[in-house]
CSV table of C-alpha atoms in Angstrom, one decimal:
chain,number,residue,atom,x,y,z
A,1473,UNK,CA,0.1,-54.6,-23.2
A,1474,UNK,CA,3.0,-56.8,-23.2
A,1475,UNK,CA,6.0,-56.3,-21.4
A,1476,UNK,CA,8.1,-55.7,-25.1
A,1477,UNK,CA,5.6,-53.2,-25.9
A,1478,UNK,CA,5.7,-51.2,-22.6
A,1479,UNK,CA,9.5,-51.4,-22.9
A,1480,UNK,CA,9.6,-50.0,-26.4
A,1481,UNK,CA,7.1,-46.9,-25.6
A,1482,UNK,CA,8.3,-43.2,-26.0
A,1483,UNK,CA,6.1,-42.3,-23.8
A,1484,UNK,CA,4.9,-44.2,-20.8
A,1485,UNK,CA,2.2,-44.2,-17.9
A,1486,UNK,CA,1.7,-46.8,-15.6
A,1487,UNK,CA,-0.8,-47.2,-12.8
A,1488,UNK,CA,-0.9,-43.3,-13.1
A,1489,UNK,CA,-3.2,-41.8,-10.1
A,1490,UNK,CA,-4.0,-38.0,-9.4
A,1491,UNK,CA,-6.7,-36.5,-7.0
A,1492,UNK,CA,-7.6,-32.6,-6.6
A,1493,UNK,CA,-8.5,-32.7,-3.6
A,1494,UNK,CA,-11.9,-34.9,-3.2
A,1495,UNK,CA,-11.7,-35.7,-7.0
A,1496,UNK,CA,-10.3,-39.0,-8.4
A,1497,UNK,CA,-8.9,-37.0,-11.9
A,1498,UNK,CA,-6.8,-39.7,-13.0
A,1499,UNK,CA,-7.9,-43.5,-12.1
A,1500,UNK,CA,-5.3,-45.9,-12.9
A,1501,UNK,CA,-4.1,-44.8,-16.2
A,1502,UNK,CA,-2.0,-47.3,-18.6
A,1503,UNK,CA,-0.7,-46.1,-21.3
A,1504,UNK,CA,2.1,-46.4,-24.0
A,1505,UNK,CA,2.8,-44.8,-27.4
A,1506,UNK,CA,5.4,-45.9,-29.6
A,1507,UNK,CA,8.1,-43.5,-31.2
A,1508,UNK,CA,5.9,-42.1,-34.3
A,1509,UNK,CA,2.5,-42.3,-33.0
A,1510,UNK,CA,-0.3,-40.0,-33.1
A,1511,UNK,CA,-3.0,-40.9,-30.3
A,1512,UNK,CA,-5.7,-38.6,-29.8
A,1513,UNK,CA,-7.4,-38.4,-26.5
A,1514,UNK,CA,-11.0,-37.5,-26.7
A,1515,UNK,CA,-13.6,-37.0,-24.1
A,1516,UNK,CA,-16.5,-35.4,-22.4
A,1517,UNK,CA,-14.7,-32.2,-20.4
A,1518,UNK,CA,-14.0,-33.0,-16.8
A,1519,UNK,CA,-12.9,-36.3,-18.0
A,1520,UNK,CA,-9.0,-35.7,-16.9
A,1521,UNK,CA,-7.6,-35.9,-20.5
A,1522,UNK,CA,-5.8,-31.9,-20.0
A,1523,UNK,CA,-4.6,-33.5,-17.0
A,1524,UNK,CA,-3.0,-36.6,-18.5
A,1525,UNK,CA,-1.9,-34.2,-20.8
A,1526,UNK,CA,0.4,-32.2,-18.5
A,1527,UNK,CA,1.3,-34.8,-16.6
A,1528,UNK,CA,3.5,-36.0,-19.2
A,1529,UNK,CA,5.8,-32.9,-18.5
A,1530,UNK,CA,4.5,-32.7,-14.7
A,1531,UNK,CA,3.0,-29.3,-15.0
A,1532,UNK,CA,0.9,-31.6,-12.7
A,1533,UNK,CA,2.0,-33.9,-10.6
A,1534,UNK,CA,0.9,-36.9,-10.1
A,1535,UNK,CA,0.1,-39.0,-6.8
A,1536,UNK,CA,0.9,-42.5,-7.8
A,1537,UNK,CA,2.3,-44.5,-10.7
A,1538,UNK,CA,5.1,-44.2,-13.1
A,1539,UNK,CA,5.6,-42.0,-16.2
A,1540,UNK,CA,8.7,-42.4,-18.4
A,1541,UNK,CA,9.9,-40.5,-21.5
A,1542,UNK,CA,12.1,-42.3,-23.5
A,1543,UNK,CA,12.9,-44.9,-20.7
A,1544,UNK,CA,13.5,-42.2,-18.2
A,1545,UNK,CA,11.5,-42.0,-15.1
A,1546,UNK,CA,10.2,-38.7,-14.8
A,1547,UNK,CA,12.4,-36.4,-12.4
A,1548,UNK,CA,10.5,-34.8,-9.4
A,1549,UNK,CA,12.2,-31.5,-9.8
A,1550,UNK,CA,15.3,-29.5,-10.8
A,1551,UNK,CA,17.7,-29.1,-13.6
A,1552,UNK,CA,16.6,-32.9,-14.2
A,1553,UNK,CA,13.0,-32.2,-14.9
A,1554,UNK,CA,13.9,-29.2,-16.6
A,1555,UNK,CA,16.3,-30.6,-19.0
A,1556,UNK,CA,13.7,-33.4,-19.2
A,1557,UNK,CA,10.9,-31.0,-20.0
A,1558,UNK,CA,13.4,-29.8,-23.1
A,1559,UNK,CA,12.6,-32.8,-25.1
A,1560,UNK,CA,9.1,-32.8,-24.7
A,1561,UNK,CA,7.2,-30.1,-26.5
A,1562,UNK,CA,4.0,-28.8,-25.4
A,1563,UNK,CA,1.4,-26.5,-27.1
A,1564,UNK,CA,-0.9,-25.0,-25.2
A,1565,UNK,CA,-4.9,-24.2,-25.4
A,1566,UNK,CA,-4.4,-19.9,-24.7
A,1567,UNK,CA,-1.1,-20.0,-26.6
A,1568,UNK,CA,1.0,-19.0,-23.6
A,1569,UNK,CA,3.9,-16.8,-25.9
A,1570,UNK,CA,6.0,-14.8,-23.9
A,1571,UNK,CA,4.0,-11.4,-24.3
A,1572,UNK,CA,7.1,-9.2,-23.6
A,1573,UNK,CA,9.0,-10.8,-26.4
A,1574,UNK,CA,9.2,-10.8,-30.3
A,1575,UNK,CA,7.5,-13.8,-32.2
A,1576,UNK,CA,11.1,-14.3,-33.4
A,1577,UNK,CA,13.0,-14.2,-29.7
A,1578,UNK,CA,9.8,-16.4,-28.9
A,1579,UNK,CA,11.0,-19.4,-30.5
A,1580,UNK,CA,14.9,-18.7,-29.6
A,1581,UNK,CA,14.9,-18.1,-26.6
A,1582,UNK,CA,14.6,-22.0,-25.6
A,1583,UNK,CA,17.2,-22.7,-27.6
A,1584,UNK,CA,19.7,-20.3,-26.7
A,1585,UNK,CA,19.3,-20.6,-22.8
A,1586,UNK,CA,18.5,-24.0,-22.5
A,1587,UNK,CA,20.3,-25.8,-25.5
A,1588,UNK,CA,23.1,-22.7,-24.9
A,1589,UNK,CA,22.9,-22.3,-29.1
A,1590,UNK,CA,24.5,-19.1,-30.5
A,1591,UNK,CA,22.1,-16.4,-30.9
A,1592,UNK,CA,22.9,-16.2,-34.8
A,1593,UNK,CA,22.1,-20.2,-35.9
A,1594,UNK,CA,19.0,-19.9,-33.3
A,1595,UNK,CA,17.9,-17.2,-35.1
A,1596,UNK,CA,18.2,-18.9,-38.2
A,1597,UNK,CA,16.8,-22.0,-37.2
A,1598,UNK,CA,13.9,-20.2,-35.9
A,1599,UNK,CA,13.4,-18.5,-39.0
A,1600,UNK,CA,12.9,-21.9,-41.2
A,1601,UNK,CA,10.5,-23.3,-38.6
A,1602,UNK,CA,8.5,-19.9,-38.5
A,1603,UNK,CA,8.5,-19.9,-42.3
A,1604,UNK,CA,7.2,-23.3,-42.1
A,1605,UNK,CA,4.5,-22.9,-40.0
A,1606,UNK,CA,3.6,-19.8,-42.1
A,1607,UNK,CA,4.1,-16.8,-40.0
A,1608,UNK,CA,7.8,-15.8,-41.1
A,1609,UNK,CA,6.6,-12.5,-41.8
A,1610,UNK,CA,5.6,-12.1,-38.6
A,1611,UNK,CA,8.7,-12.4,-36.7
A,1612,UNK,CA,9.5,-9.1,-35.7
A,1613,UNK,CA,6.1,-8.6,-34.5
A,1614,UNK,CA,4.5,-8.9,-30.5
A,1615,UNK,CA,2.5,-11.8,-30.1
A,1616,UNK,CA,-0.7,-9.8,-29.4
A,1617,UNK,CA,-0.4,-8.2,-32.6
A,1618,UNK,CA,-1.0,-11.8,-34.7
A,1619,UNK,CA,-4.3,-13.4,-34.6
A,1620,UNK,CA,-4.9,-16.5,-32.4
A,1621,UNK,CA,-4.3,-18.7,-35.3
A,1622,UNK,CA,-1.0,-17.1,-36.1
A,1623,UNK,CA,0.1,-17.3,-32.3
A,1624,UNK,CA,-0.8,-20.8,-32.1
A,1625,UNK,CA,1.3,-22.0,-35.0
A,1626,UNK,CA,4.2,-19.8,-33.7
A,1627,UNK,CA,3.7,-21.7,-30.2
A,1628,UNK,CA,3.9,-25.1,-32.2
A,1629,UNK,CA,7.1,-23.5,-34.0
A,1630,UNK,CA,8.5,-23.1,-30.7
A,1631,UNK,CA,7.9,-25.9,-29.4
A,1632,UNK,CA,9.6,-27.4,-32.5
A,1633,UNK,CA,12.7,-25.4,-32.0
A,1634,UNK,CA,13.9,-27.8,-29.0
A,1635,UNK,CA,13.8,-30.7,-31.3
A,1636,UNK,CA,11.5,-32.8,-28.8
A,1637,UNK,CA,10.7,-35.9,-28.9
A,1638,UNK,CA,7.6,-35.8,-28.4
A,1639,UNK,CA,4.6,-32.9,-28.7
A,1640,UNK,CA,2.0,-32.8,-26.5
A,1641,UNK,CA,-1.0,-30.5,-27.8
A,1642,UNK,CA,-3.7,-29.7,-25.0
A,1643,UNK,CA,-6.5,-28.5,-26.7
A,1644,UNK,CA,-4.9,-26.1,-29.3
A,1645,UNK,CA,-7.9,-25.1,-31.1
A,1646,UNK,CA,-10.5,-24.4,-28.6
A,1647,UNK,CA,-9.6,-21.2,-27.5
A,1648,UNK,CA,-9.2,-20.3,-31.5
A,1649,UNK,CA,-12.1,-18.7,-33.9
A,1650,UNK,CA,-13.7,-21.4,-36.2
A,1651,UNK,CA,-12.1,-19.8,-39.5
A,1652,UNK,CA,-8.1,-20.2,-37.5
A,1653,UNK,CA,-8.8,-23.5,-36.7
A,1654,UNK,CA,-7.8,-25.3,-39.8
A,1655,UNK,CA,-4.6,-23.2,-40.5
A,1656,UNK,CA,-3.4,-25.0,-36.8
A,1657,UNK,CA,-5.1,-28.4,-37.7
A,1658,UNK,CA,-3.0,-28.4,-41.2
A,1659,UNK,CA,0.4,-27.7,-39.4
A,1660,UNK,CA,-0.2,-30.6,-37.2
A,1661,UNK,CA,-1.3,-32.9,-39.9
A,1662,UNK,CA,1.7,-32.3,-41.8
A,1663,UNK,CA,4.2,-32.7,-38.2
A,1664,UNK,CA,2.1,-36.0,-38.1
A,1665,UNK,CA,3.1,-36.9,-41.5
A,1666,UNK,CA,6.7,-36.3,-40.7
A,1667,UNK,CA,6.8,-38.8,-38.2
A,1668,UNK,CA,6.1,-36.7,-35.0
A,1669,UNK,CA,5.6,-38.7,-31.9
A,1670,UNK,CA,2.0,-36.8,-30.8
A,1671,UNK,CA,-0.3,-36.8,-28.1
A,1672,UNK,CA,-3.2,-34.8,-29.1
A,1673,UNK,CA,-6.2,-33.6,-26.6
A,1674,UNK,CA,-8.7,-32.5,-28.8
A,1675,UNK,CA,-12.5,-32.0,-29.9
A,1676,UNK,CA,-11.3,-32.1,-33.5
A,1677,UNK,CA,-13.1,-35.5,-34.6
A,1678,UNK,CA,-11.9,-34.4,-38.2
A,1679,UNK,CA,-8.3,-34.5,-37.2
A,1680,UNK,CA,-8.6,-37.7,-35.5
A,1681,UNK,CA,-9.9,-39.7,-38.4
A,1682,UNK,CA,-7.6,-38.1,-40.8
A,1683,UNK,CA,-4.3,-37.9,-38.7
A,1684,UNK,CA,-4.5,-40.0,-35.4
A,1685,UNK,CA,-2.8,-43.7,-35.4
A,1686,UNK,CA,-4.9,-44.3,-31.8
A,1687,UNK,CA,-7.8,-42.7,-30.6
A,1688,UNK,CA,-7.8,-42.9,-26.5
A,1689,UNK,CA,-11.3,-42.0,-24.9
A,1690,UNK,CA,-11.3,-41.3,-21.6
A,1691,UNK,CA,-14.4,-40.1,-19.2
A,1692,UNK,CA,-14.5,-39.7,-15.4
A,1693,UNK,CA,-10.8,-40.1,-14.9
A,1694,UNK,CA,-10.4,-43.3,-16.8
A,1695,UNK,CA,-9.3,-44.4,-20.2
A,1696,UNK,CA,-12.3,-46.4,-21.4
A,1697,UNK,CA,-11.4,-46.9,-25.1
A,1698,UNK,CA,-8.5,-47.0,-27.0
A,1699,UNK,CA,-8.8,-48.5,-30.5
A,1700,UNK,CA,-7.6,-47.1,-34.1
A,1701,UNK,CA,-9.7,-44.1,-35.1
A,1702,UNK,CA,-12.2,-46.1,-37.7
A,1703,UNK,CA,-13.0,-49.0,-35.2
A,1704,UNK,CA,-13.6,-46.3,-32.6
A,1705,UNK,CA,-16.1,-43.6,-34.7
A,1706,UNK,CA,-17.7,-46.2,-36.6
A,1707,UNK,CA,-17.7,-49.0,-33.6
A,1708,UNK,CA,-17.7,-47.8,-30.5
A,1709,UNK,CA,-17.4,-50.4,-27.6
A,1710,UNK,CA,-18.6,-48.6,-24.7
A,1711,UNK,CA,-22.0,-47.1,-24.1
A,1712,UNK,CA,-19.9,-44.2,-22.1
A,1713,UNK,CA,-18.0,-43.8,-26.0
A,1714,UNK,CA,-21.3,-44.3,-27.9
A,1715,UNK,CA,-23.6,-41.8,-25.8
A,1716,UNK,CA,-20.3,-38.8,-26.4
A,1717,UNK,CA,-20.3,-40.0,-30.4
A,1718,UNK,CA,-23.9,-39.2,-30.6
A,1719,UNK,CA,-24.0,-36.2,-28.6
A,1720,UNK,CA,-21.4,-34.6,-30.9
A,1721,UNK,CA,-22.9,-35.5,-34.3
A,1722,UNK,CA,-26.6,-33.9,-33.6
A,1723,UNK,CA,-25.6,-31.1,-34.5
B,974,UNK,CA,14.5,34.3,-2.8
B,975,UNK,CA,17.2,35.5,-0.6
B,976,UNK,CA,16.9,33.0,1.5
B,977,UNK,CA,17.7,30.2,-1.5
B,978,UNK,CA,20.4,32.7,-3.0
B,979,UNK,CA,22.3,33.4,-0.1
B,980,UNK,CA,22.6,30.0,1.4
B,981,UNK,CA,23.1,28.0,-1.6
B,982,UNK,CA,25.8,26.3,-0.4
B,983,UNK,CA,23.2,24.6,2.1
B,984,UNK,CA,20.9,24.0,-0.1
B,985,UNK,CA,23.7,22.3,-2.6
B,986,UNK,CA,25.0,19.8,-0.1
B,987,UNK,CA,21.6,19.4,1.8
B,988,UNK,CA,20.2,17.9,-1.8
B,989,UNK,CA,23.1,16.2,-3.1
B,990,UNK,CA,23.5,13.8,0.4
B,991,UNK,CA,19.3,13.6,-0.2
B,992,UNK,CA,20.0,12.6,-3.8
B,993,UNK,CA,23.0,10.3,-3.3
B,994,UNK,CA,20.9,8.8,0.0
B,995,UNK,CA,17.9,8.4,-2.5
B,996,UNK,CA,20.0,6.9,-5.7
B,997,UNK,CA,22.0,4.5,-3.8
B,998,UNK,CA,19.3,3.3,-1.2
B,999,UNK,CA,16.9,3.2,-4.5
B,1000,UNK,CA,19.5,0.9,-6.3
B,1001,UNK,CA,20.3,-1.2,-3.1
B,1002,UNK,CA,16.2,-1.5,-2.4
B,1003,UNK,CA,15.6,-2.6,-6.1
B,1004,UNK,CA,18.3,-5.3,-6.1
B,1005,UNK,CA,17.1,-6.5,-2.8
B,1006,UNK,CA,13.3,-6.1,-2.9
B,1007,UNK,CA,13.1,-8.1,-6.0
B,1008,UNK,CA,15.5,-11.1,-4.5
B,1009,UNK,CA,13.0,-11.2,-1.7
B,1010,UNK,CA,10.1,-11.2,-4.0
B,1011,UNK,CA,11.4,-14.0,-6.1
B,1012,UNK,CA,11.8,-15.9,-2.8
B,1013,UNK,CA,8.5,-15.1,-2.2
B,1014,UNK,CA,7.2,-17.2,-4.6
B,1015,UNK,CA,9.8,-19.9,-4.8
B,1016,UNK,CA,9.2,-23.5,-4.6
B,1017,UNK,CA,11.0,-24.0,-1.2
B,1018,UNK,CA,9.2,-23.3,1.9
B,1019,UNK,CA,12.3,-22.6,4.3
B,1020,UNK,CA,13.1,-19.3,1.4
B,1021,UNK,CA,8.9,-18.4,1.2
B,1022,UNK,CA,8.7,-18.3,5.5
B,1023,UNK,CA,12.6,-16.2,5.7
B,1024,UNK,CA,11.5,-13.4,2.9
B,1025,UNK,CA,7.4,-13.4,4.7
B,1026,UNK,CA,9.2,-12.9,8.0
B,1027,UNK,CA,11.8,-10.2,6.9
B,1028,UNK,CA,9.0,-8.6,5.1
B,1029,UNK,CA,6.5,-8.6,8.0
B,1030,UNK,CA,9.4,-7.2,10.3
B,1031,UNK,CA,10.7,-4.8,8.8
B,1032,UNK,CA,7.7,-3.2,7.0
B,1033,UNK,CA,6.2,-3.3,10.0
B,1034,UNK,CA,8.5,-1.2,11.7
B,1035,UNK,CA,8.9,2.6,12.0
B,1036,UNK,CA,11.6,3.8,9.7
B,1037,UNK,CA,12.5,5.9,12.6
B,1038,UNK,CA,13.6,3.1,14.7
B,1039,UNK,CA,15.4,1.2,11.9
B,1040,UNK,CA,17.3,4.2,11.7
B,1041,UNK,CA,17.5,4.2,15.1
B,1042,UNK,CA,18.8,0.9,15.1
B,1043,UNK,CA,21.7,1.3,12.8
B,1044,UNK,CA,22.7,4.7,13.9
B,1045,UNK,CA,22.7,4.0,17.5
B,1046,UNK,CA,21.8,0.0,18.2
B,1047,UNK,CA,24.4,-1.4,15.5
B,1048,UNK,CA,27.5,0.6,16.4
B,1049,UNK,CA,27.3,-1.2,19.8
B,1050,UNK,CA,27.2,-4.6,18.1
B,1051,UNK,CA,31.4,-4.3,17.6
B,1052,UNK,CA,30.5,-5.1,14.6
B,1053,UNK,CA,32.5,-3.4,11.5
B,1054,UNK,CA,32.4,0.4,12.1
B,1055,UNK,CA,30.1,2.4,9.6
B,1056,UNK,CA,29.4,6.3,9.4
B,1057,UNK,CA,25.9,8.1,9.8
B,1058,UNK,CA,25.8,8.2,5.9
B,1059,UNK,CA,26.3,4.8,5.5
B,1060,UNK,CA,23.9,3.6,8.0
B,1061,UNK,CA,21.1,5.5,7.0
B,1062,UNK,CA,21.8,4.0,3.5
B,1063,UNK,CA,21.7,0.8,4.8
B,1064,UNK,CA,18.4,1.3,7.0
B,1065,UNK,CA,16.7,2.9,3.8
B,1066,UNK,CA,17.5,0.2,1.7
B,1067,UNK,CA,16.6,-2.6,4.1
B,1068,UNK,CA,13.1,-0.5,4.7
B,1069,UNK,CA,12.3,0.4,1.4
B,1070,UNK,CA,13.0,-2.7,-0.1
B,1071,UNK,CA,9.9,-4.6,1.6
B,1072,UNK,CA,8.1,-2.3,0.0
B,1073,UNK,CA,9.3,-3.1,-3.5
B,1074,UNK,CA,9.4,-6.6,-2.3
B,1075,UNK,CA,5.5,-6.3,-2.3
B,1076,UNK,CA,5.6,-4.5,-5.3
B,1077,UNK,CA,7.3,-6.8,-7.3
B,1078,UNK,CA,5.2,-9.9,-5.6
B,1079,UNK,CA,1.7,-8.0,-7.0
B,1080,UNK,CA,3.4,-7.7,-10.4
B,1081,UNK,CA,4.5,-11.4,-10.5
B,1082,UNK,CA,0.4,-11.9,-9.8
B,1083,UNK,CA,-0.4,-10.3,-12.4
B,1084,UNK,CA,1.7,-12.5,-14.8
B,1085,UNK,CA,-1.0,-15.2,-15.9
B,1086,UNK,CA,0.1,-18.6,-14.8
B,1087,UNK,CA,0.7,-19.8,-18.6
B,1088,UNK,CA,3.6,-17.8,-19.1
B,1089,UNK,CA,5.5,-19.6,-16.8
B,1090,UNK,CA,4.3,-23.3,-17.8
B,1091,UNK,CA,5.1,-22.1,-20.7
B,1092,UNK,CA,8.6,-21.5,-19.7
B,1093,UNK,CA,9.0,-24.5,-17.7
B,1094,UNK,CA,7.8,-26.7,-21.1
B,1095,UNK,CA,10.5,-25.6,-23.2
B,1096,UNK,CA,13.2,-26.7,-20.4
B,1097,UNK,CA,14.0,-23.4,-18.5
B,1098,UNK,CA,14.9,-24.1,-14.7
B,1099,UNK,CA,13.3,-22.0,-11.9
B,1100,UNK,CA,15.7,-19.1,-11.8
B,1101,UNK,CA,15.4,-18.3,-15.4
B,1102,UNK,CA,12.1,-18.9,-15.8
B,1103,UNK,CA,11.6,-16.0,-12.9
B,1104,UNK,CA,14.1,-13.5,-14.3
B,1105,UNK,CA,13.8,-14.1,-18.5
B,1106,UNK,CA,10.1,-14.5,-18.6
B,1107,UNK,CA,7.9,-13.7,-14.9
B,1108,UNK,CA,10.4,-10.5,-13.5
B,1109,UNK,CA,10.8,-8.4,-17.1
B,1110,UNK,CA,6.6,-9.0,-17.1
B,1111,UNK,CA,6.1,-8.0,-13.6
B,1112,UNK,CA,7.9,-4.8,-13.7
B,1113,UNK,CA,5.9,-3.5,-16.1
B,1114,UNK,CA,3.5,-4.4,-14.7
B,1115,UNK,CA,4.0,-2.3,-11.5
B,1116,UNK,CA,5.8,0.7,-12.6
B,1117,UNK,CA,3.0,2.9,-11.1
B,1118,UNK,CA,2.9,1.4,-7.5
B,1119,UNK,CA,6.9,1.1,-7.8
B,1120,UNK,CA,7.3,5.1,-8.1
B,1121,UNK,CA,5.5,5.8,-5.2
B,1122,UNK,CA,7.6,3.3,-3.5
B,1123,UNK,CA,10.6,5.3,-4.8
B,1124,UNK,CA,8.7,9.0,-4.0
B,1125,UNK,CA,8.3,7.7,-0.6
B,1126,UNK,CA,11.9,6.8,-0.2
B,1127,UNK,CA,13.1,10.3,-2.0
B,1128,UNK,CA,10.9,11.7,1.5
B,1129,UNK,CA,11.9,9.4,3.8
B,1130,UNK,CA,15.3,10.2,3.0
B,1131,UNK,CA,14.6,13.5,5.6
B,1132,UNK,CA,14.3,11.4,8.3
B,1133,UNK,CA,17.9,10.5,8.1
B,1134,UNK,CA,18.2,14.5,9.3
B,1135,UNK,CA,17.4,13.2,12.7
B,1136,UNK,CA,20.4,11.1,12.7
B,1137,UNK,CA,23.3,13.7,11.8
B,1138,UNK,CA,22.9,13.5,8.2
B,1139,UNK,CA,23.4,16.7,6.2
B,1140,UNK,CA,20.9,16.0,4.2
B,1141,UNK,CA,18.0,18.5,2.9
B,1142,UNK,CA,16.0,17.6,5.8
B,1143,UNK,CA,19.3,19.5,8.3
B,1144,UNK,CA,18.6,22.6,5.8
B,1145,UNK,CA,16.1,24.0,8.6
B,1146,UNK,CA,17.9,23.9,11.2
B,1147,UNK,CA,21.1,25.0,9.8
B,1148,UNK,CA,19.8,28.1,8.2
B,1149,UNK,CA,18.5,28.8,11.9
B,1150,UNK,CA,21.9,28.9,13.0
B,1151,UNK,CA,22.8,31.5,10.5
B,1152,UNK,CA,19.7,33.8,11.5
B,1153,UNK,CA,17.6,33.0,8.2
B,1154,UNK,CA,14.0,32.7,8.5
B,1155,UNK,CA,12.9,29.4,9.0
B,1156,UNK,CA,9.8,29.0,7.0
B,1157,UNK,CA,11.5,30.6,3.9
B,1158,UNK,CA,13.9,27.9,4.1
B,1159,UNK,CA,11.4,24.8,4.5
B,1160,UNK,CA,9.4,26.6,2.0
B,1161,UNK,CA,12.3,26.3,-0.7
B,1162,UNK,CA,13.3,22.8,0.7
B,1163,UNK,CA,9.4,21.5,-0.1
B,1164,UNK,CA,9.2,23.3,-3.2
B,1165,UNK,CA,12.5,21.6,-4.7
B,1166,UNK,CA,11.4,18.3,-3.3
B,1167,UNK,CA,8.1,18.8,-5.6
B,1168,UNK,CA,10.6,19.6,-8.1
B,1169,UNK,CA,12.4,16.3,-8.0
B,1170,UNK,CA,9.4,14.2,-7.7
B,1171,UNK,CA,7.9,15.8,-11.2
B,1172,UNK,CA,10.7,14.7,-12.9
B,1173,UNK,CA,9.9,10.9,-11.1
B,1174,UNK,CA,6.7,11.5,-12.6
B,1175,UNK,CA,8.3,12.5,-15.9
B,1176,UNK,CA,10.2,9.3,-15.6
B,1177,UNK,CA,7.8,6.8,-14.9
B,1178,UNK,CA,5.1,8.0,-17.8
B,1179,UNK,CA,8.1,7.6,-20.3
B,1180,UNK,CA,8.9,4.3,-18.7
B,1181,UNK,CA,5.1,3.2,-18.8
B,1182,UNK,CA,5.0,4.2,-22.2
B,1183,UNK,CA,7.7,2.2,-23.4
B,1184,UNK,CA,7.4,-0.9,-21.8
B,1185,UNK,CA,3.3,-1.6,-22.4
B,1186,UNK,CA,3.1,-5.0,-22.4
B,1187,UNK,CA,0.2,-5.8,-24.9
B,1188,UNK,CA,-2.4,-8.9,-24.5
């Protein structure tokens, strides 16, 4: 990657290393994501793809290297870090909706407390977002009353409510029943079409083919391939990727 | 029954003081205990250490000694003078706060780590993550042990009688001075305590129902 390309990257990881004890989970990771780009990260479990995703908003600390968002280096702690996180939306595998708050309150909490929006405006924006992801009817309910697919769509709305510069998805459909996966993927495809910058860790190859600009294949803590989806799926270069893809297609 | 009716003044003053001690110390212990629990999960090591030290020292000291310190030791330090009632309130608050802190901390541990991660991911700083997301769920999870702590506090107030505070635990000695049968007096005191605890348990059940968090 040239220096020119690196400097206009919205998300930039340079020489990132991380260990969990003896385990070297991220090995010298270099990744640049431009504004509006949709990057899908795939790979076998334990390859470090979730850790990579979580490192981008510092839910995981890194040992060495540098991560910057929109040209700003990730701060280590405190207010600065909190402010930067507000610009990075995150959707988790297990939804993580605030269990003691209604659906509407889940979405408005960030805008009211972090962005200091007044409640009326925050409510109005939140309702618009909930309608957009198709769960407007559920606004007064508690998270546990919703299906997994609905909860995950609320989680996407909650992240969008902060008007993030980039959205991170950490296996957003892995905890869902099969019939609910598509309703979440549809929202994500729509989001990609609207030009949102997205980094998506997933096992949904269909989504990667349909919505990704680039596919990043990880194995054993390293980025093994970084290619356009068509190229990656039809003509993977590394044996590791060929092996991974062949296992997927067996069933 | 006569023991109770003929000495209702003693019972009323006694239990009034008990309830004042209980409510004031309860509120302070709740606030202080929550702060200490928050410090124990703080990202700053010095704060965690301070909170742990406080809990270990005060919780491991018998309540009588804590009260002894405030009633007899503290005045010798030459600081602001306090009466026995205030001394008892301070002692009970500091003592009970350690138990509250541990109850709250166990509550914090029941809240899935994903809740805190989600809060941090939308840009909430540590304090707000704690006060807006973690603590409200932690409290809901620890209502039963928390009420046990408060019931213990209610009964612990009788220890203050040993330090010239005219609360319910002092009723018996006052009755003896009036030549009333001490045994009957004690039974009445016990009965009224049981009654107050029943009321507390009732409140506990109501709160548990109202604050149930479904996951």
